[in-house]
Coordinates of C-alpha atoms in Angstrom, one line a residue:
M1 CA 89.2 245.5 72.3
L2 CA 85.9 243.6 71.2
S3 CA 86.7 244.0 67.5
D4 CA 89.9 242.9 68.2
L5 CA 88.7 239.7 70.5
K6 CA 86.1 239.0 67.5
E7 CA 88.5 239.3 64.7
Q8 CA 90.8 236.8 66.7
L9 CA 88.2 234.3 67.3
L10 CA 86.9 234.7 63.4
K11 CA 90.3 233.1 62.5
F12 CA 89.6 229.6 63.8
F13 CA 85.6 229.7 64.7
K14 CA 83.6 228.2 62.0
G15 CA 80.0 229.1 63.5
E16 CA 78.4 232.7 63.8
I17 CA 80.0 235.4 66.1
E18 CA 77.2 238.1 67.0
D19 CA 77.8 241.3 68.9
D20 CA 74.9 243.5 67.5
E21 CA 72.6 245.3 70.1
E22 CA 69.8 243.3 69.7
T23 CA 71.6 240.1 70.4
L24 CA 73.7 241.3 73.4
T25 CA 70.1 242.5 74.9
K26 CA 68.7 239.1 74.2
Y27 CA 71.5 237.3 75.7
S28 CA 71.9 239.6 78.9
R29 CA 68.6 237.7 80.2
D30 CA 67.4 234.6 80.8
A31 CA 64.4 233.4 82.8
S32 CA 65.7 234.9 86.2
I33 CA 65.4 238.5 87.6
F34 CA 68.9 239.4 86.3
E35 CA 70.7 241.3 83.6
V36 CA 74.3 240.8 82.6
R37 CA 75.7 242.0 79.4
P38 CA 78.1 239.8 77.6
R39 CA 80.6 240.6 75.4
L40 CA 80.0 238.4 72.4
V41 CA 77.5 235.8 71.7
L42 CA 78.7 232.6 69.6
F43 CA 77.0 229.9 67.9
P44 CA 79.5 226.7 67.4
K45 CA 79.1 224.5 64.3
D46 CA 80.5 221.7 66.2
S47 CA 82.9 220.4 68.8
E48 CA 86.0 221.7 67.2
D49 CA 85.0 225.3 67.4
I50 CA 84.3 224.6 71.4
K51 CA 87.8 222.9 71.6
N52 CA 89.5 225.9 69.9
L53 CA 87.7 228.6 71.7
V54 CA 88.5 226.9 75.2
K55 CA 92.1 226.5 74.3
F56 CA 92.2 230.3 73.2
V57 CA 90.6 231.2 76.3
S58 CA 92.7 229.2 78.4
L59 CA 95.9 230.8 76.5
H60 CA 94.9 234.6 77.0
K61 CA 93.6 234.0 80.5
N62 CA 97.1 232.8 81.6
K63 CA 98.8 235.2 79.5
Y64 CA 97.4 238.2 81.3
H65 CA 96.6 236.4 84.5
D66 CA 99.1 238.6 86.6
T67 CA 98.3 241.9 85.2
E68 CA 95.8 244.5 85.6
L69 CA 96.3 245.6 82.1
N70 CA 94.0 244.2 79.5
K71 CA 91.2 243.4 82.0
D72 CA 88.9 242.4 79.2
W73 CA 91.3 239.7 78.0
K74 CA 92.1 238.6 81.8
N75 CA 88.5 238.0 82.6
L76 CA 87.6 236.0 79.5
S77 CA 85.2 233.0 80.4
I78 CA 82.7 231.0 78.7
T79 CA 79.0 230.5 79.5
A80 CA 77.3 227.8 77.8
R81 CA 73.6 228.3 77.2
C82 CA 70.7 226.3 75.6
A83 CA 67.5 227.4 75.5
G84 CA 67.9 230.3 78.5
T85 CA 65.0 228.8 80.5
D86 CA 67.3 229.0 83.4
M87 CA 65.4 230.8 86.4
S88 CA 68.8 231.0 88.6
G89 CA 70.8 233.2 86.4
G90 CA 73.1 230.2 85.2
A91 CA 72.9 231.0 81.6
I92 CA 74.1 234.4 81.6
G93 CA 77.8 236.1 81.9
E94 CA 79.7 238.8 81.2
S95 CA 82.2 237.5 78.6
L96 CA 81.7 235.0 75.9
I97 CA 78.1 233.2 75.7
L98 CA 77.9 230.0 74.0
D99 CA 74.6 229.0 72.1
F100 CA 74.2 225.3 71.2
T101 CA 70.7 225.6 70.0
R102 CA 71.3 227.2 66.3
H103 CA 73.6 224.3 65.1
M104 CA 74.5 221.7 67.5
N105 CA 71.0 220.4 68.1
K106 CA 71.1 216.9 66.4
L107 CA 70.2 213.6 67.3
V108 CA 73.5 211.5 67.2
K109 CA 72.6 207.6 67.8
F110 CA 69.5 205.8 69.1
E111 CA 69.9 202.3 70.0
G112 CA 67.5 200.3 72.1
D113 CA 66.6 202.4 75.2
E114 CA 69.5 204.9 74.9
I115 CA 69.7 207.8 72.9
T116 CA 72.8 210.1 72.0
V117 CA 71.9 214.1 71.1
Q118 CA 73.9 217.2 71.1
P119 CA 72.9 219.9 74.1
G120 CA 71.3 222.1 71.8
M121 CA 68.3 219.7 70.9
F122 CA 64.9 220.9 72.5
Y123 CA 63.0 218.7 74.8
R124 CA 60.1 219.0 72.7
D125 CA 61.7 217.7 69.7
F126 CA 63.3 214.9 71.8
E127 CA 60.4 213.5 73.1
K128 CA 58.7 213.5 69.5
I129 CA 61.7 211.0 68.6
T130 CA 61.6 208.9 71.8
L131 CA 57.7 208.7 72.0
E132 CA 58.1 206.7 68.5
K133 CA 59.5 204.1 70.6
D134 CA 56.9 204.3 73.4
L135 CA 60.0 205.4 75.8
I136 CA 60.5 208.8 77.5
L137 CA 63.2 210.7 79.8
P138 CA 60.9 210.7 82.9
C139 CA 62.7 213.7 84.3
Y140 CA 61.3 216.1 82.1
T141 CA 60.5 219.6 83.6
A142 CA 57.3 221.6 83.7
S143 CA 58.9 223.9 81.2
K144 CA 59.2 221.0 78.7
S145 CA 58.0 222.7 75.8
L146 CA 60.7 225.4 76.1
N147 CA 63.8 223.9 77.6
A148 CA 66.7 222.2 76.0
M149 CA 68.7 219.0 76.8
G150 CA 71.9 220.5 77.7
G151 CA 70.0 222.6 80.2
M152 CA 68.9 219.6 82.1
F153 CA 72.2 218.1 82.0
G154 CA 74.0 221.4 83.5
N155 CA 70.9 221.7 86.1
N156 CA 70.1 218.2 87.0
S157 CA 66.6 218.7 86.1
A158 CA 63.4 217.2 87.6
G159 CA 59.6 217.6 87.6
E160 CA 56.6 216.0 88.1
K161 CA 57.7 212.1 87.5
T162 CA 60.7 212.6 89.9
L163 CA 59.0 211.3 92.9
K164 CA 59.0 207.8 91.3
Y165 CA 61.6 208.3 88.8
G166 CA 64.5 210.4 90.2
Q167 CA 66.5 213.2 88.9
T168 CA 68.5 213.7 85.5
E169 CA 71.7 212.3 87.1
K170 CA 70.1 208.9 87.3
Y171 CA 69.6 208.8 83.5
V172 CA 72.9 210.0 82.1
T173 CA 75.0 206.8 81.1
K174 CA 77.6 208.8 79.1
S175 CA 78.8 212.1 77.8
K176 CA 81.5 213.7 75.7
V177 CA 82.9 216.8 77.3
I178 CA 85.6 219.2 76.9
F179 CA 88.0 220.1 79.6
S180 CA 89.8 223.3 80.3
D181 CA 92.6 222.0 78.5
G182 CA 90.3 222.1 75.1
N183 CA 90.2 218.2 74.6
E184 CA 87.3 216.3 74.2
Y185 CA 86.9 213.1 76.7
T186 CA 84.1 210.4 76.9
I187 CA 83.0 210.1 80.4
R188 CA 81.1 206.9 81.5
S189 CA 81.1 204.7 84.6
L190 CA 84.3 202.9 85.3
S191 CA 85.2 199.8 87.1
Q192 CA 87.7 199.9 89.9
D193 CA 90.2 198.6 87.4
E194 CA 89.3 201.2 84.9
L195 CA 89.7 203.9 87.3
S196 CA 93.0 203.0 88.2
K197 CA 94.0 202.8 84.5
K198 CA 92.6 206.1 84.1
I199 CA 94.2 207.7 86.6
R200 CA 97.6 206.6 85.6
E201 CA 97.2 208.3 82.0
K202 CA 99.1 211.3 81.6
N203 CA 96.8 214.0 80.7
L204 CA 94.2 216.4 82.5
E205 CA 91.6 213.7 82.1
G206 CA 93.7 211.5 84.3
E207 CA 94.6 214.3 86.8
I208 CA 90.7 214.9 87.5
Y209 CA 89.8 211.2 88.0
G210 CA 93.1 211.0 90.5
N211 CA 92.2 214.2 92.0
I212 CA 88.4 213.9 92.7
Y213 CA 88.9 210.2 93.8
E214 CA 91.3 211.4 96.4
L215 CA 89.3 214.3 97.5
I216 CA 86.1 212.2 98.0
N217 CA 88.2 209.7 100.0
K218 CA 90.1 212.2 102.1
N219 CA 86.6 213.8 103.0
K220 CA 84.4 210.9 103.0
D221 CA 82.7 211.6 106.4
E222 CA 82.3 215.2 105.9
I223 CA 80.6 214.5 102.5
K224 CA 78.1 212.0 103.8
K225 CA 77.4 214.4 106.6
A226 CA 76.7 217.3 104.4
K227 CA 74.3 215.5 102.2
P228 CA 70.7 217.1 102.4
N229 CA 68.1 214.8 104.0
V230 CA 65.5 215.5 101.0
H231 CA 64.3 213.5 98.0
K232 CA 66.3 216.0 95.5
N233 CA 68.7 218.6 95.4
S234 CA 70.6 220.6 93.3
A235 CA 72.6 223.1 95.7
G236 CA 76.4 222.8 95.3
Y237 CA 78.2 220.3 93.4
Y238 CA 76.5 216.9 93.4
I239 CA 79.4 214.7 94.8
W240 CA 77.4 212.3 96.6
N241 CA 76.8 209.6 94.1
V242 CA 80.3 209.8 92.0
V243 CA 81.7 206.6 94.2
G244 CA 79.4 203.5 94.2
E245 CA 80.0 200.0 95.5
S246 CA 81.7 198.9 92.3
H247 CA 82.0 201.9 90.2
F248 CA 83.3 205.6 89.8
D249 CA 80.9 207.9 87.4
L250 CA 82.3 211.2 87.0
N251 CA 78.8 212.1 85.2
K252 CA 77.3 212.1 88.4
L253 CA 79.3 215.3 89.3
L254 CA 79.1 216.8 85.9
V255 CA 75.4 216.6 85.9
G256 CA 74.2 219.6 87.7
S257 CA 77.3 221.4 87.6
Q258 CA 76.0 224.5 85.5
A259 CA 78.8 224.2 82.8
T260 CA 81.1 225.5 85.4
L261 CA 83.4 222.3 85.2
C262 CA 83.4 221.3 81.7
I263 CA 81.4 221.8 78.5
A264 CA 79.1 219.0 77.3
T265 CA 79.1 218.2 73.6
E266 CA 77.0 215.0 73.5
I267 CA 74.6 213.3 76.2
T268 CA 73.4 209.9 76.2
F269 CA 70.2 209.5 78.2
K270 CA 68.7 206.2 79.5
L271 CA 64.9 205.9 78.7
V272 CA 62.1 204.2 80.2
P273 CA 58.8 202.7 78.9
N274 CA 56.0 205.2 78.7
P275 CA 53.2 204.3 80.5
K276 CA 50.4 203.2 78.4
Y277 CA 47.4 204.7 80.2
S278 CA 47.2 207.3 83.0
K279 CA 44.7 208.5 85.3
L280 CA 44.5 211.6 87.6
V281 CA 42.9 212.1 91.0
A282 CA 42.2 215.8 92.3
I283 CA 42.3 216.2 95.9
F284 CA 40.8 219.6 97.1
M285 CA 42.2 221.0 100.5
K286 CA 40.5 223.8 103.1
D287 CA 43.6 224.0 104.8
V288 CA 47.3 222.7 105.3
A289 CA 46.7 221.2 108.7
S290 CA 46.5 217.7 107.5
L291 CA 48.9 218.1 104.6
G292 CA 51.8 215.8 106.1
S293 CA 49.8 212.8 106.9
L294 CA 47.6 213.4 104.0
V295 CA 50.8 213.2 101.7
D296 CA 52.1 209.9 103.5
E297 CA 48.9 208.2 102.9
I298 CA 48.9 209.1 99.2
L299 CA 52.5 207.9 98.8
L300 CA 51.6 204.5 100.1
T301 CA 49.7 203.8 96.9
N302 CA 52.7 204.7 94.9
P303 CA 51.5 207.3 92.5
E304 CA 53.6 208.1 89.4
T305 CA 53.4 211.9 90.5
L306 CA 52.2 214.1 93.2
E307 CA 51.8 217.7 92.4
T308 CA 50.0 220.8 94.1
Y309 CA 49.3 224.2 93.6
D310 CA 47.6 226.7 95.5
D311 CA 44.1 229.0 95.3
K312 CA 45.8 231.8 93.7
T313 CA 47.2 229.8 91.1
M314 CA 43.7 228.2 90.4
R315 CA 41.7 231.6 90.6
L316 CA 44.4 233.0 88.0
A317 CA 43.9 230.1 85.6
V318 CA 40.1 230.5 85.9
R319 CA 40.4 234.3 85.3
F320 CA 42.6 234.1 82.3
F321 CA 41.1 230.6 81.0
P322 CA 41.5 232.2 77.3
D323 CA 45.2 231.7 77.5
F324 CA 44.5 228.0 77.6
L325 CA 42.4 228.1 74.3
K326 CA 44.9 229.3 72.0
N327 CA 45.8 226.7 69.4
R328 CA 42.7 224.5 70.3
G329 CA 39.9 224.2 67.6
F330 CA 36.5 225.8 68.6
L331 CA 34.8 222.5 69.5
E332 CA 37.9 221.7 71.8
S333 CA 37.6 225.2 73.2
I334 CA 34.2 225.0 74.1
K335 CA 34.9 221.6 76.0
F336 CA 38.0 222.7 77.8
L337 CA 36.0 226.1 78.9
W338 CA 32.9 224.0 80.0
S339 CA 35.4 221.9 82.2
F340 CA 36.1 224.7 84.3
L341 CA 32.7 225.5 85.4
P342 CA 32.9 223.6 88.7
E343 CA 35.9 225.7 89.6
L344 CA 34.3 229.1 88.5
K345 CA 31.3 228.1 91.0
M346 CA 33.7 227.3 93.6
M347 CA 35.2 230.8 93.4
I348 CA 32.0 232.5 93.0
T349 CA 30.7 230.8 96.2
G350 CA 33.9 231.2 98.1
G351 CA 34.7 227.9 98.6
F352 CA 38.2 227.6 97.0
P353 CA 40.1 225.2 98.4
K354 CA 43.7 226.4 99.9
L355 CA 45.6 223.8 97.9
I356 CA 44.8 221.1 95.0
L357 CA 46.7 218.2 94.7
L358 CA 47.3 216.2 91.9
A359 CA 48.0 212.2 92.0
E360 CA 48.5 210.4 89.0
F361 CA 48.4 206.9 88.4
A362 CA 49.5 204.6 85.3
G363 CA 48.7 201.2 84.2
E364 CA 48.7 198.8 81.3
N365 CA 45.1 199.8 80.7
E366 CA 42.3 202.2 81.8
K367 CA 40.8 199.7 84.2
D368 CA 44.2 199.1 85.8
A369 CA 44.7 202.7 86.4
D370 CA 41.4 203.7 87.6
K371 CA 41.6 200.8 90.2
Q372 CA 44.7 202.3 91.6
C373 CA 42.4 205.8 91.7
Q374 CA 39.6 204.3 93.5
K375 CA 42.2 202.6 95.8
L376 CA 43.4 206.0 97.0
K377 CA 39.8 207.7 97.3
E378 CA 38.9 204.9 99.6
R379 CA 42.0 205.5 101.6
L380 CA 41.2 209.2 102.1
K381 CA 38.0 208.9 103.5
N382 CA 39.1 209.9 106.9
F383 CA 40.6 213.0 105.6
K384 CA 38.2 216.1 105.5
V385 CA 39.2 216.5 101.8
K386 CA 37.1 216.4 98.6
V387 CA 38.4 213.7 96.1
H388 CA 37.5 213.6 92.5
V389 CA 38.9 210.9 89.8
T390 CA 38.9 212.4 86.5
K391 CA 37.0 210.9 83.9
G392 CA 39.4 211.0 80.9
E393 CA 42.3 212.7 79.6
S394 CA 40.7 216.1 78.5
E395 CA 39.5 216.6 82.4
S396 CA 43.1 215.7 83.4
E397 CA 44.6 218.0 80.9
K398 CA 42.6 220.8 82.6
Y399 CA 44.6 220.4 85.9
W400 CA 47.9 219.7 84.3
S401 CA 47.5 223.1 82.2
V402 CA 47.3 225.0 85.4
R403 CA 49.8 223.4 87.2
R404 CA 52.5 223.8 83.9
E405 CA 51.8 227.0 82.9
S406 CA 51.1 229.0 86.1
F407 CA 54.3 230.8 85.7
S408 CA 53.8 232.0 82.2
L409 CA 50.4 233.4 83.2
L410 CA 51.7 235.3 86.0
R411 CA 54.4 236.7 83.6
K412 CA 51.4 237.7 81.0
H413 CA 48.7 239.2 83.3
A414 CA 50.5 240.5 86.4
K415 CA 49.4 244.1 85.7
G416 CA 51.9 246.6 87.3
L417 CA 53.6 243.8 89.0
R418 CA 56.5 241.6 87.8
T419 CA 57.1 238.0 88.5
A420 CA 60.4 237.7 90.8
P421 CA 61.4 234.1 90.8
F422 CA 64.2 233.8 93.7
I423 CA 62.8 231.6 96.5
D424 CA 61.3 229.6 93.9
D425 CA 62.7 226.0 94.6
I426 CA 62.9 225.5 98.2
I427 CA 62.3 221.6 99.7
V428 CA 61.9 220.1 103.0
R429 CA 60.6 216.7 103.6
P430 CA 56.8 216.1 103.6
E431 CA 56.3 215.6 107.2
F432 CA 57.4 219.1 108.0
L433 CA 55.0 220.8 105.5
P434 CA 52.2 221.5 108.1
K435 CA 54.6 223.5 110.1
F436 CA 56.7 224.9 107.6
L437 CA 54.0 226.3 105.2
P438 CA 52.5 228.4 107.7
E439 CA 55.6 229.9 108.8
L440 CA 56.5 230.5 105.1
D441 CA 53.4 232.4 104.7
R442 CA 54.0 234.4 107.7
T443 CA 57.3 235.3 106.5
L444 CA 56.0 236.4 103.1
S445 CA 53.2 238.2 104.7
K446 CA 55.6 240.5 106.4
Y447 CA 56.3 241.8 102.8
K448 CA 53.1 242.5 101.8
L449 CA 53.6 240.3 98.7
V450 CA 51.2 238.6 96.3
Y451 CA 52.7 235.1 95.6
T452 CA 51.6 231.9 94.0
M453 CA 52.6 228.6 94.9
A454 CA 53.0 225.1 93.1
G455 CA 55.0 222.4 93.1
H456 CA 55.7 218.8 93.9
A457 CA 54.0 217.8 97.1
G458 CA 55.4 214.2 97.1
D459 CA 58.8 215.5 97.5
G460 CA 58.0 218.4 99.6
N461 CA 59.4 220.7 97.0
F462 CA 57.6 224.1 96.2
H463 CA 58.0 226.8 93.6
I464 CA 57.2 230.1 95.3
I465 CA 56.9 233.3 92.8
P466 CA 56.1 236.6 94.3
L467 CA 54.8 239.6 92.5
I468 CA 56.4 242.7 93.1
D469 CA 55.7 246.4 92.3
S470 CA 59.1 247.4 90.7
K471 CA 57.8 251.1 91.2
K472 CA 57.0 251.1 94.7
Q473 CA 59.0 248.3 96.2
K474 CA 63.1 248.3 96.8
I475 CA 63.6 245.1 94.8
A476 CA 67.1 244.5 95.8
Q477 CA 66.5 244.9 99.4
I478 CA 63.3 242.5 99.3
V479 CA 65.4 239.8 97.8
S480 CA 68.1 240.4 100.0
D481 CA 66.2 240.2 103.4
L482 CA 63.3 237.6 102.2
S483 CA 66.1 235.1 100.9
E484 CA 67.8 235.2 104.3
E485 CA 64.6 234.7 106.3
V486 CA 63.2 232.1 103.9
Y487 CA 66.4 230.2 103.7
D488 CA 67.0 230.3 107.4
L489 CA 63.5 228.7 107.9
V490 CA 64.4 225.8 105.1
H491 CA 67.8 225.4 107.2
R492 CA 65.7 225.0 110.2
Y493 CA 63.7 222.2 108.8
H494 CA 66.6 220.3 107.1
G495 CA 65.8 221.3 103.6
S496 CA 67.6 222.5 100.7
I497 CA 67.4 225.9 99.3
T498 CA 67.1 224.5 95.3
A499 CA 65.8 221.2 94.6
E500 CA 65.5 221.6 90.7
H501 CA 66.6 225.0 89.5
N502 CA 70.1 225.2 90.9
D503 CA 72.3 227.9 92.3
G504 CA 73.1 230.2 89.6
L505 CA 73.6 234.1 90.5
I506 CA 70.7 233.7 92.8
R507 CA 71.5 231.1 95.4
T508 CA 75.3 231.0 95.0
P509 CA 75.9 233.3 97.8
Y510 CA 73.5 231.5 100.2
L511 CA 75.5 228.0 99.8
K512 CA 76.8 228.9 103.3
K513 CA 73.2 229.0 104.8
M514 CA 73.1 224.9 104.2
Y515 CA 76.8 223.8 104.2
D516 CA 79.7 224.6 106.5
H517 CA 83.1 226.1 105.9
Q518 CA 84.7 222.7 105.3
M519 CA 82.3 221.6 102.7
L520 CA 82.4 224.8 100.9
G521 CA 86.0 224.4 100.8
I522 CA 85.4 221.1 99.1
F523 CA 83.4 222.5 96.5
R524 CA 86.2 225.4 96.0
Q525 CA 88.7 222.3 95.5
I526 CA 86.1 220.6 93.0
K527 CA 86.3 223.9 90.7
N528 CA 89.9 224.2 91.0
I529 CA 90.6 220.6 90.1
F530 CA 88.5 220.8 86.7
D531 CA 88.7 224.7 86.0
P532 CA 91.9 226.2 87.9
Q533 CA 91.5 229.5 85.7
G534 CA 87.9 229.9 86.2
I535 CA 87.3 230.1 82.5
F536 CA 83.9 227.9 82.7
N537 CA 80.4 230.0 83.8
P538 CA 82.3 232.0 86.8
G539 CA 80.2 233.0 89.7
K540 CA 78.0 230.0 89.9
K541 CA 78.5 227.2 92.7
V542 CA 81.5 229.2 93.8
E543 CA 82.6 232.8 93.5
G544 CA 84.4 233.7 90.3
T545 CA 87.7 235.7 89.8
D546 CA 85.8 238.5 88.5
G547 CA 83.7 238.9 91.6
S548 CA 80.6 237.3 90.4
G549 CA 79.1 234.7 92.9
T550 CA 79.2 237.3 95.6
K551 CA 75.8 238.7 97.2
E552 CA 76.9 242.2 96.1
Y553 CA 77.0 241.2 92.7
M554 CA 74.1 239.4 92.8
L555 CA 72.1 242.4 94.0
S556 CA 73.7 244.6 91.8
H557 CA 72.5 242.9 88.5
I558 CA 68.8 242.5 89.5
A559 CA 66.8 244.0 86.6
F560 CA 63.0 244.9 86.3

């Protein structure tokens, strides 16, 4: 069967098609806890390859739809993948994996403050291009040295600057996508007149526009009521911003859909000026009792970012500081090591803070940035916290390195333990944190888990990474039971089970914790409008026809 499928695909597919053991093993994993083995991995040369592939899969999916014979044909699907840094299991699937990073990684156009790229371009390469014009895409992630642009589009990515600038959906002005008919369409914001004309077009695009417009209007009150009251959210389909006062923008829905509705071939981003100078304030907390009011006070000063990590993360960094010295020269390494001495002293004397908050301010010059930092320091005098204004970029880098590299440190140095990102992206409003965090800690303590916590304090978004001994602990049972408890807790505090990392395999079964039956039905209708045969990345956002997307499927594919 596989050789027959590969042989047929090679008749029209110009890129490479690989099915050797090494490739299939590699693409069975992303950055999640799952392993799902694909049938073939494809590397498209261009959009024509993808259009032809989608038409082929649609044809054969329809041909074998009503038969139990030839299940390999019946269950054909396409999972789009870029860098494979997805922590939710969104970039793995049982059928065809489509990797953009080998060929479709080019700059298409860069005019003014808008840049168009192919989805396989890595963010690190993207940023080099934009910084030449002193522009930046401010929704970059903590994994910006690893992730790619298609993943940011697919996940509605966010990061340390989201507090001020918002998520990816705010910066996508246009995209080229391939719908389930195998044709490529340009998606942009439309006026009401343009929308009316689009709906009258006799093609799949016109049908999609008409059906989505009708779905939103028919369920306007339910959709509004279901919107999570948090600063950012990537759970479910992001339907809330499609209809504006004078426009209709389908990109608002496609961004964050994890390639379950279409396949993007080009993405146009709007950039913002890169701040000329920034300075960091480090705030050390002994306990979390005053966290809510402290965050509120900090937010009044309008920082660019407000990040946090816990004592476990900082201890890990001090212990394994040699990791930070890689690719640094001798003198730079000595300087970086020397900067950690105060933290080392804190650890030895037992005075380590419970949480470290990082508030960053930007300005046209050093004096302007420093003025904002000093203003914050003055405002925090009545709080029982230690406040330190960093002296320069090298000192700021120390704190940012710990924040951005904490997950990779865990993965490298947790001897006998494995990182298990499955409750890694919860969010509640900051005012609930003083009550929420102790309850969360008590919940985790019941399972005797070691874990680290870092995240975006200004949003109330925390990334919690437990460490699990795969030899002693029943992984699937812990994932099942702890997810239930943590998501129930998040629901009680009116939060979201995923702010940035999306649903994938890990959270799709738990969307019922956030949304009622009617809203889940709306998500299913959205999927059916775009992809009635279920050929795009099944089992994410809604259950797939192959059984994926269920709790049973999720638990059965955990691999340590």
